[in-house]
Coordinates of N, CA and C in Angstrom, one line a residue:
Chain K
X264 N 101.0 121.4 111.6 CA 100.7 120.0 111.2 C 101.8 119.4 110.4
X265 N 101.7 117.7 110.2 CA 102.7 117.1 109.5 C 102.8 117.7 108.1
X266 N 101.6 118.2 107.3 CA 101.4 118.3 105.9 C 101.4 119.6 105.7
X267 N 101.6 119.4 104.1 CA 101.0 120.9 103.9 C 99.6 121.3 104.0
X268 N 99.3 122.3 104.0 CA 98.2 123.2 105.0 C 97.8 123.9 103.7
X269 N 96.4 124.2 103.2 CA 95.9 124.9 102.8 C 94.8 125.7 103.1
X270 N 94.5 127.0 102.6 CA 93.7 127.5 103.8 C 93.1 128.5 102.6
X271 N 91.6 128.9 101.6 CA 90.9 128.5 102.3 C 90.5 127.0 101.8
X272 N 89.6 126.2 102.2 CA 89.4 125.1 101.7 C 88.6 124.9 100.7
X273 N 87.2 126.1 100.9 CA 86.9 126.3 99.4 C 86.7 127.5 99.5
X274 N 86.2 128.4 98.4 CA 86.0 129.9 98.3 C 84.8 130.5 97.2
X275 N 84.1 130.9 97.3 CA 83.0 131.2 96.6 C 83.1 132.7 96.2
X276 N 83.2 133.0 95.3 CA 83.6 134.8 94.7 C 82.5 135.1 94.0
X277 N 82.5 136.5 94.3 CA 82.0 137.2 92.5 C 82.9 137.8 92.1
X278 N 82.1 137.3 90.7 CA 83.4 138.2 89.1 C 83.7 139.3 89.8
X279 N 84.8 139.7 89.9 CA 85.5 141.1 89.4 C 85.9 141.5 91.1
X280 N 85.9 140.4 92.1 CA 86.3 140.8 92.9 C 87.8 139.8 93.7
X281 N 88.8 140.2 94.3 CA 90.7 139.4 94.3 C 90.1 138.5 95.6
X282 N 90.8 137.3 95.2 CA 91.0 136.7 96.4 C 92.5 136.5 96.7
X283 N 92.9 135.7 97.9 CA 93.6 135.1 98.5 C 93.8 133.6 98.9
X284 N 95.0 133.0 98.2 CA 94.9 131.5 98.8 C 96.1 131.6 99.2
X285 N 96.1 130.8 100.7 CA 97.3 130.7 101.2 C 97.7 128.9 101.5
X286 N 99.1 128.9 101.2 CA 99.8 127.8 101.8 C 101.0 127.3 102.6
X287 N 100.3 126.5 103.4 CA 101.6 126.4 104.9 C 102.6 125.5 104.1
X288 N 103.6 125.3 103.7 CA 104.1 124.2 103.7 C 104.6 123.1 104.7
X289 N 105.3 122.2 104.4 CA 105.8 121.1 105.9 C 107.1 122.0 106.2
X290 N 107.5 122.3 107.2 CA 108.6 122.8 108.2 C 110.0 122.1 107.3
X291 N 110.6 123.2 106.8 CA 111.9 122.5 106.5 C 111.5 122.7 105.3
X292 N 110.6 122.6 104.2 CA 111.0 122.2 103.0 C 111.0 123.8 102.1
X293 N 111.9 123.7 101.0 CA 112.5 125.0 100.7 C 112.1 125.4 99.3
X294 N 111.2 124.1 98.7 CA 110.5 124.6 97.3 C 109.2 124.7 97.4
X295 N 108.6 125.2 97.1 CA 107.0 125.3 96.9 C 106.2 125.4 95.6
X296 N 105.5 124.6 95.6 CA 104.4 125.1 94.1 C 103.4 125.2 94.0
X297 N 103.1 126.0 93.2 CA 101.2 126.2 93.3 C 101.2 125.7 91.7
X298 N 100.0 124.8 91.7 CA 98.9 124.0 90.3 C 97.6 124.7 90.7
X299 N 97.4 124.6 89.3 CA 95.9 124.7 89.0 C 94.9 123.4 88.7
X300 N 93.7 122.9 88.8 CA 93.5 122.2 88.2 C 92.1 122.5 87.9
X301 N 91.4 122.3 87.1 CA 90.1 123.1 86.6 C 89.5 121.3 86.3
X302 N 88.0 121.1 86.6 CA 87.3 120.5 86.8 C 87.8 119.4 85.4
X303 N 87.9 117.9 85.8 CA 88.1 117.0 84.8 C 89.7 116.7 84.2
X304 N 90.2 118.3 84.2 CA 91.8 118.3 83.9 C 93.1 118.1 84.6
X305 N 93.7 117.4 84.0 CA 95.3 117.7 85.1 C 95.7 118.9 85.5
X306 N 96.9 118.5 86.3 CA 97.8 119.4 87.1 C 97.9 120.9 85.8
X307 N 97.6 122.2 86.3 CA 98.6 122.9 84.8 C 99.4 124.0 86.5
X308 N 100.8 123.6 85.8 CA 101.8 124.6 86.8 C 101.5 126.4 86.6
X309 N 101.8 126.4 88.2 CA 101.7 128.5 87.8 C 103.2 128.5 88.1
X310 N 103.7 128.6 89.3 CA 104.5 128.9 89.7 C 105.3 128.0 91.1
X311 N 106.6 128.5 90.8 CA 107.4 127.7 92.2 C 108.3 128.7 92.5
X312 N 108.5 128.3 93.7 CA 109.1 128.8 94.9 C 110.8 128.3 95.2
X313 N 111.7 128.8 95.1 CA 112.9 128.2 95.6 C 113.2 129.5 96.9
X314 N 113.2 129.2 98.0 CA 113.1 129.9 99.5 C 111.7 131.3 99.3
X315 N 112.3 132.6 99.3 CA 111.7 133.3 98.8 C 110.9 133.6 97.6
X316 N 112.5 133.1 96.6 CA 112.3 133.8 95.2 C 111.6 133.0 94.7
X317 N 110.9 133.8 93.5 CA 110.4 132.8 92.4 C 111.2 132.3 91.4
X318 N 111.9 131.7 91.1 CA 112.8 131.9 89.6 C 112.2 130.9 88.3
X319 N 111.0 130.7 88.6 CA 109.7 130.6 87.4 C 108.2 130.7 87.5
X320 N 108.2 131.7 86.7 CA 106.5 132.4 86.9 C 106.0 132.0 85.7
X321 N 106.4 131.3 85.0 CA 106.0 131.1 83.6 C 105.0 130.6 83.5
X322 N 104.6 129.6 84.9 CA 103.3 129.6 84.2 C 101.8 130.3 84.6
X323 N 101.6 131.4 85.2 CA 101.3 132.4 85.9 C 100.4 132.6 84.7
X324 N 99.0 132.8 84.5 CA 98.6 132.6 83.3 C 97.8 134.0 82.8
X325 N 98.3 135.3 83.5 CA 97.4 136.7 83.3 C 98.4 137.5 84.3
X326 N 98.4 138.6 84.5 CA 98.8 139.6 85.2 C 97.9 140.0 86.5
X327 N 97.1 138.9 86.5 CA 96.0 139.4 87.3 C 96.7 138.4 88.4
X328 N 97.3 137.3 88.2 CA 97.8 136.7 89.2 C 99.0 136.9 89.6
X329 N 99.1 136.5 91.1 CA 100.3 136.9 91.2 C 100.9 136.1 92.8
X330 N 102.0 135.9 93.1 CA 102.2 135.2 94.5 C 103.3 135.6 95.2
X331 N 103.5 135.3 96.5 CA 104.3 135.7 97.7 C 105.0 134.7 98.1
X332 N 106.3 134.4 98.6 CA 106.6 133.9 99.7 C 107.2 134.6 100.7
X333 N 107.3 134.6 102.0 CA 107.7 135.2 103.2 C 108.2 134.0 104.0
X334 N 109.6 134.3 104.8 CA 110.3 133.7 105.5 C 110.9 132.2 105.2
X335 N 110.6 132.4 103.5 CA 110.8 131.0 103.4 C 109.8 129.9 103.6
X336 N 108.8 130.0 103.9 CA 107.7 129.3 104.7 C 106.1 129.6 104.0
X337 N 105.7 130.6 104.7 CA 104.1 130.4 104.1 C 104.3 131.0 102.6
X338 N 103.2 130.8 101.8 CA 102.9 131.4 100.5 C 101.5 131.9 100.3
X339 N 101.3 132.8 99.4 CA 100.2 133.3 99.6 C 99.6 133.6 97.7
X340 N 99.6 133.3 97.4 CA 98.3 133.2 95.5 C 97.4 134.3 95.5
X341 N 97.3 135.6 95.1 CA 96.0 136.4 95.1 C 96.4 136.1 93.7
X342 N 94.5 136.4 93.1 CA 94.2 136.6 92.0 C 93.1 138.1 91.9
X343 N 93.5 138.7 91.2 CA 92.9 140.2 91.1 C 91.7 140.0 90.4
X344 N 90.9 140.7 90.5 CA 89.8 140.7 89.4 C 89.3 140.1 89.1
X345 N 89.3 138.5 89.5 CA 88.8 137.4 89.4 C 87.5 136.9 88.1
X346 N 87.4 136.0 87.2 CA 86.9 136.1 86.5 C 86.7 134.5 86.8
X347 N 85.5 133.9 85.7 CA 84.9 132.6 85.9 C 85.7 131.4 85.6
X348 N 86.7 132.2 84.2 CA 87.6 131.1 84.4 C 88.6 130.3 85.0
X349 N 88.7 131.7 85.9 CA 89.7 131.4 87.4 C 89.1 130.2 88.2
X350 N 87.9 129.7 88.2 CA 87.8 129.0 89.0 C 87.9 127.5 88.6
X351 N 88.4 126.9 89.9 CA 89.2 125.6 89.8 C 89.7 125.0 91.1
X352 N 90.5 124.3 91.3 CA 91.1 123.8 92.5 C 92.6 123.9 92.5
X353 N 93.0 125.0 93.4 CA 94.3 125.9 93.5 C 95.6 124.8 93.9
X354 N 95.6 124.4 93.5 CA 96.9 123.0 94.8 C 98.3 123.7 94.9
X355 N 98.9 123.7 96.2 CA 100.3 123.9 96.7 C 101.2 122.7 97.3
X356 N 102.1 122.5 96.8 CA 103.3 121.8 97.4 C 104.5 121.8 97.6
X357 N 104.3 121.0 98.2 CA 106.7 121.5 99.2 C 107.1 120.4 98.8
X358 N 108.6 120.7 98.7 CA 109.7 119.8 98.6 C 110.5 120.2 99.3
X359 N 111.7 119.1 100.2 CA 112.7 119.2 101.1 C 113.7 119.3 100.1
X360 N 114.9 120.2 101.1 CA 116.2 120.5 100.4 C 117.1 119.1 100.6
X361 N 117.6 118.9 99.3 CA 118.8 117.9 99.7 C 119.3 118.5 98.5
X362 N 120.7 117.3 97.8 CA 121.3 117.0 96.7 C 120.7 116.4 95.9
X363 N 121.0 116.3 94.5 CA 120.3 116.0 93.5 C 120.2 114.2 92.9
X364 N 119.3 113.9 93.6 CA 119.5 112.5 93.7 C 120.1 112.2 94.7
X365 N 120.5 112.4 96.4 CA 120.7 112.3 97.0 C 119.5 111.3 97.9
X366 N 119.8 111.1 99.3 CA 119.1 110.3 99.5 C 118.1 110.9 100.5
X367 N 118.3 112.5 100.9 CA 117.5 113.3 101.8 C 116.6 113.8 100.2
X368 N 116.9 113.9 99.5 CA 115.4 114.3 98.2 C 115.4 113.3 97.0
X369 N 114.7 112.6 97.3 CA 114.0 111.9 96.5 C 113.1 112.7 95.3
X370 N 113.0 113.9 95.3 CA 112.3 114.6 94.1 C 111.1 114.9 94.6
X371 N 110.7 114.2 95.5 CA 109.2 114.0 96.0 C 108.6 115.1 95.9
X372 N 107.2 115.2 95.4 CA 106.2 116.9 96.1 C 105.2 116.3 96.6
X373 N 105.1 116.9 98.0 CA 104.1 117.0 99.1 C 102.7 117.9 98.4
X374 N 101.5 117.2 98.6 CA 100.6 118.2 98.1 C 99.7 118.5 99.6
X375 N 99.2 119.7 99.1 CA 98.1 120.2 99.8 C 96.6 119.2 98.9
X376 N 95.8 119.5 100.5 CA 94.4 119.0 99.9 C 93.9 119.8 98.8
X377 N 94.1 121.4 98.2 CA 93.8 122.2 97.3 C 93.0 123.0 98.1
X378 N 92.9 124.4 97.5 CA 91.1 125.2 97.5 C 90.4 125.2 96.4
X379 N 89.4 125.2 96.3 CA 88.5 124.8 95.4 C 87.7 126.8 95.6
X380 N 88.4 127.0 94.2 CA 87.6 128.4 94.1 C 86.8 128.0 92.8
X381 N 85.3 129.1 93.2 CA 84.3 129.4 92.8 C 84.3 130.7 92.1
X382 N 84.2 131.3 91.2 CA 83.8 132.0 90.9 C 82.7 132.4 89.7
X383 N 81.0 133.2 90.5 CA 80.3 133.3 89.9 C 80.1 134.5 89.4
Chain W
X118 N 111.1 118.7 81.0 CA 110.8 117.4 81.5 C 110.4 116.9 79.8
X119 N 110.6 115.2 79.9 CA 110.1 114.5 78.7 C 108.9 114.4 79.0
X120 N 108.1 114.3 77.9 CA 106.4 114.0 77.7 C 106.6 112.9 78.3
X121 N 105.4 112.3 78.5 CA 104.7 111.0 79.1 C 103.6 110.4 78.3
X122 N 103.1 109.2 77.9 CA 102.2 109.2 77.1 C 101.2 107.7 77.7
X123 N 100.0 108.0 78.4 CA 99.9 107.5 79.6 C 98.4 106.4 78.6
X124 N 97.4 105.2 79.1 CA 96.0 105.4 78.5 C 95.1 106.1 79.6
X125 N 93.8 106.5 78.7 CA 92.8 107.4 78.8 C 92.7 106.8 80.2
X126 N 92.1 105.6 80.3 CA 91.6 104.9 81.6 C 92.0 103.3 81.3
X127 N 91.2 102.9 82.2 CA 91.6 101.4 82.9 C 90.8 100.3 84.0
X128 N 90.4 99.1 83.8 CA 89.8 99.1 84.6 C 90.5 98.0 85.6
X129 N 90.1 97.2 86.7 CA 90.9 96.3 87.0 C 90.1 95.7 88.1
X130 N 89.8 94.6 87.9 CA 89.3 93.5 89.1 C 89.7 93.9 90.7
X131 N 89.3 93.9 91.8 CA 89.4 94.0 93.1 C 90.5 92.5 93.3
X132 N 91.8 92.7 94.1 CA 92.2 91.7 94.1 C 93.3 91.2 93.2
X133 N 93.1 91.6 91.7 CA 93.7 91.5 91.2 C 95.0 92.4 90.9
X134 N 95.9 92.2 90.3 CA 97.2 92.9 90.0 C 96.8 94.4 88.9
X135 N 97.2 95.2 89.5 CA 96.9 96.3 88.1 C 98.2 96.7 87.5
X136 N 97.8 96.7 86.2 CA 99.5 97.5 85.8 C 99.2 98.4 84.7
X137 N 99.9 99.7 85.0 CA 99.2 100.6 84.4 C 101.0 101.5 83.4
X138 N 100.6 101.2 81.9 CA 102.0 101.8 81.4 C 102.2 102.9 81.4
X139 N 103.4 103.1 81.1 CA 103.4 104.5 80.6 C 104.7 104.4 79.8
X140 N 104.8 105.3 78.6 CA 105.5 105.6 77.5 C 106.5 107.2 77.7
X141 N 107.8 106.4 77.8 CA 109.0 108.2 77.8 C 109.4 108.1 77.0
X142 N 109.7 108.3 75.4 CA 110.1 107.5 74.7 C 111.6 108.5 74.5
X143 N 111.2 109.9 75.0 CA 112.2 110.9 74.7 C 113.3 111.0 76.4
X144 N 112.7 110.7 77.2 CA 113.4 110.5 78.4 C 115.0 110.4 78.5
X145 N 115.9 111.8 78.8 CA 117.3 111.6 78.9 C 118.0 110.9 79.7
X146 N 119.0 110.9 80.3 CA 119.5 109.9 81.0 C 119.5 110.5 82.7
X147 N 119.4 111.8 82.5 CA 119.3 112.0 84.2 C 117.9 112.5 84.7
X148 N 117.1 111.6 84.1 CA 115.5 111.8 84.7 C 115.3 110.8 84.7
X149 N 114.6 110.9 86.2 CA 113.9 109.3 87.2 C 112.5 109.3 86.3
X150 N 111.9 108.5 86.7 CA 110.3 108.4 86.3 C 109.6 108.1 87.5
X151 N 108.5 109.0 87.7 CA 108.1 109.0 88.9 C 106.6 109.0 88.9
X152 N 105.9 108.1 90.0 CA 104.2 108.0 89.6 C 103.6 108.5 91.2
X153 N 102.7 109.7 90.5 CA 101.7 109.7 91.5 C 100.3 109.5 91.3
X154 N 99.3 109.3 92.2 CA 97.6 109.4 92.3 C 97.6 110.2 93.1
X155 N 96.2 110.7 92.1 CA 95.2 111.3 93.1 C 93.9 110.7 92.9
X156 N 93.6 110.5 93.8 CA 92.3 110.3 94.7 C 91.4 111.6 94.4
X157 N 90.3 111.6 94.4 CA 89.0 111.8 93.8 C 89.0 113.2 94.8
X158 N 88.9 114.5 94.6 CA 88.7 115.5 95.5 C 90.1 115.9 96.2
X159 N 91.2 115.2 96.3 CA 92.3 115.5 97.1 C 93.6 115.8 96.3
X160 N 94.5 116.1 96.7 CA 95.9 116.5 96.5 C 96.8 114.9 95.8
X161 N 97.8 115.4 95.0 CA 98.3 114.2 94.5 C 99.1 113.6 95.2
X162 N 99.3 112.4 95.5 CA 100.1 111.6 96.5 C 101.0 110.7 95.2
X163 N 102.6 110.9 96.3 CA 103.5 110.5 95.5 C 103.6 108.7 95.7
X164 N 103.3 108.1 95.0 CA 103.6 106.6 94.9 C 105.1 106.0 95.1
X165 N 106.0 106.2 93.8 CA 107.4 105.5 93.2 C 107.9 106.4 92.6
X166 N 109.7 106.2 92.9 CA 110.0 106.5 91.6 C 111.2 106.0 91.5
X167 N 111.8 106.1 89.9 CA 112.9 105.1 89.7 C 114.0 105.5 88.4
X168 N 114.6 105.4 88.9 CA 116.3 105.7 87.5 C 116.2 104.6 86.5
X169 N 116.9 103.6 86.7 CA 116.3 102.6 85.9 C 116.4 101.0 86.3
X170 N 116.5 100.8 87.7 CA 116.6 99.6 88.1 C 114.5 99.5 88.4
X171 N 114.6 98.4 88.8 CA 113.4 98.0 89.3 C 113.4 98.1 90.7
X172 N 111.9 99.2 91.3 CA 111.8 99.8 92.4 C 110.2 98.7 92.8
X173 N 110.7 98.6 94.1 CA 109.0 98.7 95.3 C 109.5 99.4 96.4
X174 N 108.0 99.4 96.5 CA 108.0 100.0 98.1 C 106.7 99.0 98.4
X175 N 105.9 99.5 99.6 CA 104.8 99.1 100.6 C 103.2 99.4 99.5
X176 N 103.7 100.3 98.3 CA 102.8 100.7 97.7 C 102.5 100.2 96.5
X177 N 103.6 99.8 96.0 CA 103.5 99.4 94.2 C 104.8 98.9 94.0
X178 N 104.7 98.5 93.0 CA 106.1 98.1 92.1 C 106.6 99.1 90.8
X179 N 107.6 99.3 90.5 CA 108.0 100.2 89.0 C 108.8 99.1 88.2
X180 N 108.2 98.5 87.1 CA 109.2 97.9 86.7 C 109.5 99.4 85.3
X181 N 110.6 99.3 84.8 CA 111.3 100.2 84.3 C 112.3 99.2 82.8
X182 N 111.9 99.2 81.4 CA 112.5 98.8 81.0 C 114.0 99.0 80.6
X183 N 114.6 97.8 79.7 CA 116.0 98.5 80.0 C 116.3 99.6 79.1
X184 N 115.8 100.2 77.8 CA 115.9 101.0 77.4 C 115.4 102.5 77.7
X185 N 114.8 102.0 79.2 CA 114.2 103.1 79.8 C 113.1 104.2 78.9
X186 N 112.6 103.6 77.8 CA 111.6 104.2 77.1 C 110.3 103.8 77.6
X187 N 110.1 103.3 78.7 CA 108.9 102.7 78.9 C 108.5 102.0 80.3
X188 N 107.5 102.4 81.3 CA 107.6 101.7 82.7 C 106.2 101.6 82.5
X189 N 105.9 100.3 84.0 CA 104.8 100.3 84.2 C 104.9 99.9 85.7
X190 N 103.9 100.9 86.8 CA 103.2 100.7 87.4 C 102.3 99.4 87.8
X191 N 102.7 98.5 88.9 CA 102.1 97.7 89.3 C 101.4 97.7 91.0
X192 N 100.0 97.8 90.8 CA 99.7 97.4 92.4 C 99.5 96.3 92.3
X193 N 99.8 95.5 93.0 CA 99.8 94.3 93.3 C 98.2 93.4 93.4
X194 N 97.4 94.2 94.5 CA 96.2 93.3 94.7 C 95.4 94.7 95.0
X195 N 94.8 95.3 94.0 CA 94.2 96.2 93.9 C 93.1 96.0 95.2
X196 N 92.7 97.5 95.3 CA 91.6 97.6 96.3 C 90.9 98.5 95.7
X197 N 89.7 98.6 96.2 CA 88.4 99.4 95.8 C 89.2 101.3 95.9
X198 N 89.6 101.0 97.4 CA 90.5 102.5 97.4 C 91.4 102.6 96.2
X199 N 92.3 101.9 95.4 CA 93.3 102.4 94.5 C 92.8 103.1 93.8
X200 N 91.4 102.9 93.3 CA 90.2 104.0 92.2 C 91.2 105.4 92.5
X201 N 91.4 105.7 91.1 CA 92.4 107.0 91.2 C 93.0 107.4 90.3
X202 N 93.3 109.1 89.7 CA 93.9 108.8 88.4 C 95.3 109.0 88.5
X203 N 96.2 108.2 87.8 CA 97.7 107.9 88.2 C 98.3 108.4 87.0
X204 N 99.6 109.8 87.5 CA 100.3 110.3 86.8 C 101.5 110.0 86.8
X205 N 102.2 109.7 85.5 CA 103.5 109.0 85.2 C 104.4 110.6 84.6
X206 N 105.6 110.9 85.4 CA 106.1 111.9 85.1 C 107.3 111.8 85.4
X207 N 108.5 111.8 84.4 CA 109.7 112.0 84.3 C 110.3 113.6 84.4
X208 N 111.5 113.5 85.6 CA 111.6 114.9 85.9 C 113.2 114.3 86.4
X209 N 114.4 115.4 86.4 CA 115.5 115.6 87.1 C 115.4 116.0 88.8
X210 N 115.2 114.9 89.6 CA 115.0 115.4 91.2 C 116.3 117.0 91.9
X211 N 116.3 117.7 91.0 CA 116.9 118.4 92.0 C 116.1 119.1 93.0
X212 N 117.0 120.2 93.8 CA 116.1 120.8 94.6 C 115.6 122.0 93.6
X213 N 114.1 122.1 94.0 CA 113.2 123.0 93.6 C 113.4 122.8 92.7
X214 N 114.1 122.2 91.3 CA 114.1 122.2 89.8 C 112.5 122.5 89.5
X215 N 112.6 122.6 88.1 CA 112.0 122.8 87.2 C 110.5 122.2 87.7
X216 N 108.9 122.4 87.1 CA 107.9 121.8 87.9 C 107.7 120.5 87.2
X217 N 106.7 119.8 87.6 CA 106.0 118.2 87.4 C 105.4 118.9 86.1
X218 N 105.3 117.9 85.2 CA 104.4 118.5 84.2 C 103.5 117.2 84.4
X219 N 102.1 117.4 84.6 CA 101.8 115.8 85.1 C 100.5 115.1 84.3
X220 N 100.3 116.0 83.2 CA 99.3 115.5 81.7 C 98.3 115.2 82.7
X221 N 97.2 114.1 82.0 CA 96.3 113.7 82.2 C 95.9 112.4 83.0
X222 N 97.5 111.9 82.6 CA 97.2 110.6 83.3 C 96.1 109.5 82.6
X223 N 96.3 108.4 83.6 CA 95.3 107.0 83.7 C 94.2 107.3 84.5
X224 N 93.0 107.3 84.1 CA 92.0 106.7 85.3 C 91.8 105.1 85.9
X225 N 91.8 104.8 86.8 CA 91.9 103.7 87.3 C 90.7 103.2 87.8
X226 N 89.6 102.4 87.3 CA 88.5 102.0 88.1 C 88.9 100.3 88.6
X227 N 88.8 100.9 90.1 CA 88.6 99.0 90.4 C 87.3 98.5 90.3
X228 N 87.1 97.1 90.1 CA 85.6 97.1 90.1 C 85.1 96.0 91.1
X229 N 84.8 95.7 91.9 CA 84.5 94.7 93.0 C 84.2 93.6 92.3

């Protein structure tokens, strides 16, 4: 698809058991990020993506969480052990590679529609 | 990224012009200011963004003062769809830099 891709779209858990959220980004773009956003509140950052690496997990908010990239391309968010707080609306987005202020990156981030995890 | 300092909410006539501020007061010299919404259940969509000239596009206007401590967000002739909460966030566009930090934002009600 044109956008980024989220998958699942919502997810319903019980405590104490890991999920999985995965994100396609748009083809070509070489940063990724995953937000949290918990009912009523803004964006809070976990983590980004520059190709594979991560080179900030800071905001990663327990050891229980944790994320993937492969090929440059898809990403993948498990949360272990899942607890009530965890639940929220997961959001991922890409950004295209250019120069810094250049006229191929405008800074822009693409979002995903989110997953909306549950946990009871 | 420099703080943002946005109001709670807002409301705005259908039709009418909305303009919605926002405060950078600490904003360095090589960070744009950039506004997105989201819409009620979905992902945040990027609007504008601007160094320090005055920007439009198809979507809005940025006027951007000159001391660059301060912009505001204009839609022009609001619609019932603009209902949305709009985050004002100053950031350095590199690649993959550093993340959005994107507070709480404005809520925006239009009202018919």
């Amino acid at each position: 698809g044109a956008g980024v891709s989220q998958s699942p779209s919502n997810k319903v858990t019980e405590k104490g058991k890991d999920v999985e959220l995965r994100c396609d980004p748009i083809s070509g773009h070489t940063a990724l990020y995953w937000y949290r956003q918990s009912l009523g509140q803004g964006l809070e950052f976990l983590i980004y993506f520059q190709g594979n690496s991560a080179p900030d997990k800071s905001g990663l908010p327990s050891d229980r969480f944790s994320a993937e990239r492969t090929g440059g391309s898809v990403s993948t968010l498990t949360i272990q052990r899942t607890q009530q707080e965890d639940s929220a609306v997961y959001l991922c987005a890409s950004s295209p590679k250019g120069l810094a202020g250049g006229p191929r990156n405008t800074g822009e981030l693409f979002f995903g529609e989110g997953s909306r995890l549950t946990v009871l | 990224d420099a703080k943002t300092t946005q109001p709670t909410s807002m409301d705005c006539a259908e039709g009418r012009a909305a303009n919605l501020p926002c405060n950078h007061s600490t904003i360095s010299g090589n960070e744009y200011v950039y506004w997105y919404r989201q819409i009620h259940s979905q992902g945040p969509q990027y609007i504008i963004h601007g160094l320090k000239n005055n920007e439009t596009n198809e979507m809005a206007s940025l006027i951007i003062t000159e001391d660059r401590k301060s912009s505001t967000l204009i839609l022009p002739h609001a619609t019932l769809r603009d209902t949305a909460v709009y985050y004002c966030i100053v950031r350095v566009p590199t690649e993959g830099a550093n993340n959005l930090f994107f507070g709480t934002g404005t809520r925006l009600t239009v009202i018919p």
